[in-house]
C-alpha positions as a printed Julia matrix, in Angstrom:
270×3 Matrix{Float64}:
  -77.72  137.35   22.54
  -79.12  133.93   21.56
  -77.99  130.93   23.5
  -76.27  128.21   21.26
  -76.1   124.6    22.22
  -75.27  121.4    20.46
  -77.49  118.39   20.74
  -76.8   114.67   19.77
  -79.3   112.13   19.17
  -77.68  108.54   19.76
  -79.3   105.37   19.02
  -78.7   101.76   18.11
  -81.45  102.17   15.45
  -82.43  105.1    13.13
  -82.18  107.8    15.87
  -85.71  108.88   15.06
  -87.13  108.05   18.32
  -84.28  109.95   20.09
  -84.91  112.71   17.81
  -88.73  112.89   18.37
  -88.2   112.71   22.16
  -85.6   115.44   22.01
  -87.59  117.75   19.61
  -90.62  117.62   21.93
  -88.6   118.97   24.69
  -86.09  121.45   22.88
  -89.09  123.25   21.23
  -89.93  124.47   24.65
  -86.76  126.67   24.63
  -87.42  129.24   21.97
  -84.56  131.36   23.11
  -82.04  128.69   22.38
  -80.43  127.87   19.15
  -80.0   123.97   18.96
  -77.32  122.59   16.52
  -78.58  118.93   16.09
  -76.44  116.0    15.18
  -77.59  112.35   14.86
  -75.51  109.43   15.46
  -77.58  106.18   14.16
  -76.84  102.7    14.26
  -74.34  102.58   17.18
  -74.14   98.82   17.96
  -70.58   98.11   19.12
  -68.08   99.36   21.57
  -65.78  100.98   18.83
  -68.74  103.05   17.68
  -69.68  104.0    21.08
  -66.25  105.17   21.96
  -66.17  107.1    18.54
  -69.32  108.75   19.63
  -67.87  109.68   23.03
  -64.86  111.11   21.17
  -67.0   113.11   18.91
  -69.36  114.6    21.59
  -66.22  115.49   23.73
  -64.57  117.2    20.87
  -67.85  119.24   20.03
  -67.86  120.28   23.61
  -64.44  121.58   23.61
  -65.22  123.4    20.44
  -68.31  124.98   21.83
  -66.85  125.77   25.07
  -70.07  124.22   26.69
  -71.02  120.56   27.16
  -73.43  119.15   24.64
  -76.83  117.65   25.38
  -77.22  113.99   24.57
  -80.43  112.09   24.03
  -80.16  108.47   23.88
  -82.24  105.35   22.92
  -79.68  102.85   23.39
  -80.96   99.16   24.51
  -77.67   97.64   25.25
  -76.76   98.78   28.65
  -72.87   98.43   28.09
  -73.04  100.82   25.13
  -75.11  103.17   26.91
  -72.68  103.33   30.02
  -69.84  104.13   27.32
  -71.71  106.92   25.94
  -72.88  108.3    29.13
  -69.18  108.76   29.99
  -69.0   111.63   27.75
  -68.56  115.07   29.01
  -72.29  115.81   28.37
  -75.64  116.35   29.88
  -77.2   112.88   28.94
  -80.9   111.99   29.12
  -81.64  108.15   28.38
  -85.08  107.29   27.09
  -84.81  103.68   28.46
  -83.38  104.64   31.66
  -85.97  107.31   32.32
  -89.09  105.34   31.37
  -88.27  101.56   31.14
  -87.08  100.8    34.7
  -89.99  102.52   36.33
  -92.39  100.65   33.94
  -90.64   97.31   34.76
  -91.12   98.18   38.49
  -94.75   98.82   37.89
  -95.31   95.8    35.84
  -93.37   93.54   38.01
  -91.34   92.03   34.98
  -88.23   92.71   33.24
  -88.31   93.98   29.69
  -86.92   92.0    26.77
  -84.28   94.83   26.0
  -84.54   93.88   22.34
  -83.07   96.3    19.88
  -85.53   97.42   17.09
  -88.63   95.93   19.03
  -90.58   98.97   17.91
  -90.11   98.16   14.39
  -91.06   94.49   14.88
  -94.49   95.42   16.32
  -95.52   96.59   12.88
  -96.71   93.42   10.83
  -96.18   93.02    7.29
  -99.99   93.93    6.49
  -99.59   97.23    8.28
  -96.32   97.9     5.99
  -98.22   96.89    2.91
 -101.28   99.06    3.84
  -98.91  102.29    4.26
  -97.05  101.53    0.89
 -100.58  101.33   -0.77
 -101.68  104.39    0.9
  -98.46  106.22   -0.26
  -98.81  105.14   -3.89
 -102.52  106.13   -3.82
 -101.75  109.57   -2.28
  -99.0   110.39   -4.79
 -101.48  109.36   -7.59
 -104.31  111.76   -6.33
 -102.1   114.7    -5.57
 -103.18  118.24   -6.54
 -106.26  116.86   -8.54
 -104.06  114.82  -10.93
 -107.16  112.41  -11.29
 -110.59  112.16   -9.6
 -110.81  108.34  -10.09
 -111.39  105.83   -7.14
 -112.16  108.7    -4.74
 -114.49  106.23   -3.07
 -111.32  104.58   -1.67
 -109.86  107.82   -0.17
 -110.0   108.2     3.55
 -109.4   111.8     3.4
 -110.07  114.51    0.54
 -107.99  117.86    1.41
 -109.23  120.99   -0.52
 -107.57  124.45   -0.37
 -106.26  127.02   -2.81
 -102.77  126.31   -4.28
  -99.82  126.23   -1.88
 -101.81  125.95    1.42
  -99.85  122.81    2.45
 -102.18  120.14    0.98
  -99.44  117.75   -0.42
  -97.02  117.51    2.5
 -100.04  116.94    4.75
 -101.47  114.32    2.55
  -98.02  112.48    2.42
  -97.58  112.71    6.2
 -101.04  111.12    6.76
 -100.17  108.48    4.28
  -96.8   107.68    5.71
  -97.62  107.82    9.43
 -101.06  106.68    9.47
 -101.52  104.43    6.38
 -104.5   106.67    5.15
 -105.26  107.04    1.49
 -105.44  110.84    0.99
 -106.61  112.83   -2.2
 -106.13  116.59   -2.54
 -107.78  119.1    -4.83
 -106.88  122.81   -5.5
 -109.76  125.32   -5.27
 -109.32  127.48   -8.37
 -110.99  130.52   -9.68
 -113.54  128.56  -11.98
 -114.87  126.86   -8.9
 -115.5   130.35   -7.23
 -117.27  131.55  -10.44
 -119.66  128.5   -10.46
 -120.09  129.15   -6.78
 -120.06  125.38   -5.88
 -117.69  122.51   -5.27
 -116.54  120.48   -8.33
 -119.16  117.96   -9.08
 -116.69  115.01   -8.52
 -116.2   116.04   -4.85
 -119.88  116.64   -3.95
 -120.75  113.08   -3.27
 -117.74  112.68   -1.0
 -118.57  115.55    1.29
 -118.16  113.67    4.59
 -114.48  113.0     3.54
 -113.62  116.85    2.73
 -111.34  118.72    5.03
 -110.39  122.16    3.91
 -107.15  124.15    4.57
 -106.7   128.03    4.52
 -103.84  130.42    5.19
 -103.18  134.02    5.98
 -102.85  136.06    2.51
  -99.55  137.55    3.3
  -97.93  134.11    4.12
  -99.52  132.6     0.73
  -98.13  135.61   -1.4
  -94.66  134.94    0.19
  -94.83  131.15   -0.65
  -96.21  131.84   -4.15
  -93.54  134.56   -4.76
  -90.74  132.02   -4.23
  -92.45  129.65   -6.94
  -93.61  132.28   -9.54
  -92.16  135.74   -8.83
  -93.91  139.04   -9.76
  -96.88  137.15  -11.02
 -100.69  137.83  -10.61
 -100.63  134.24   -8.97
  -98.33  135.44   -6.29
  -99.81  139.07   -5.9
 -101.19  139.8    -2.53
 -104.41  140.97   -3.94
 -104.94  137.81   -5.9
 -104.08  135.72   -2.73
 -106.6   137.68   -0.67
 -109.43  137.15   -3.39
 -108.75  133.39   -3.51
 -108.54  132.84    0.22
 -111.68  134.9     0.94
 -113.57  132.88   -1.84
 -112.41  129.56   -0.68
 -113.32  130.25    2.9
 -116.73  131.52    1.77
 -117.26  128.3    -0.23
 -116.23  126.11    2.64
 -118.55  127.78    5.07
 -121.48  127.45    2.58
 -120.8   123.89    1.88
 -120.34  123.06    5.56
 -116.84  121.82    5.08
 -114.64  121.77    8.26
 -111.42  123.58    7.82
 -108.39  125.27    9.66
 -105.84  127.9     9.16
 -102.43  126.27    8.25
 -100.33  129.53    8.57
  -98.83  128.69   11.9
  -99.38  124.98   12.15
  -96.96  122.34   11.64
  -97.79  119.27    9.33
  -98.14  117.23   12.68
 -100.56  119.7    14.06
 -102.82  119.91   10.75
 -102.6   116.09   10.63
 -103.93  115.52   14.04
 -106.77  117.91   13.66
 -107.83  116.18   10.45
 -107.87  112.85   12.22
 -109.89  114.31   15.07
 -112.46  116.13   13.08
 -113.02  113.36   10.62
 -112.76  110.75   13.44
 -110.13  108.68   11.78
 -107.81  106.21   13.36
């Protein structure tokens, strides 16, 4: 019988940092099903007390105390939340205090400091990257490819679009992506528009059974989604990438984060 636990991510900001911290730990417990609840923008005593009441009520309903991850800079608010009947882990108490001791100085304890560290030029760069990536999704256009940091190639439904957008949003990279289609396989070579940008190319592949499942949801009972066609397209795409010397990976069991990290490493991007 699978274990079930409720997890709260409590923050004075968006809660994304607390959630990222929690996820990295929770994924190590595959036998546990976690119900996850985010409580963001907790910035006063009333909200802290409401959070405690909510956490305690959930614990009573579950018959087991919740797990709470917090990134609360305000110590008074943190102390209130940690009074809840829960197993609490504080990002700042765990890491900030030892770091203060090592550096020999006190931290600023400023809310939203992580956002302040990104200046306006970085923000502008990310927006431009997102706009570029959306405009160059799925081979919409082959214009301005010289501006691309990465060009992803793969057969349809291998994860090109979500990976492209993640790279743009998280790292400010301009990413274009192109589908490899039967006409490319018949010609036995890359589209001419991509050949001169070979150093920027990175390929994705996928297990045929997984691809057929994904395509069936999009276009049921079609040749496009048939297992035989998926096997053919994947085999031809992999053959082309080997022949053309394009680095590639199998996305079947990889998260977008894992795929993106591999792309960054292989293409030596920062």
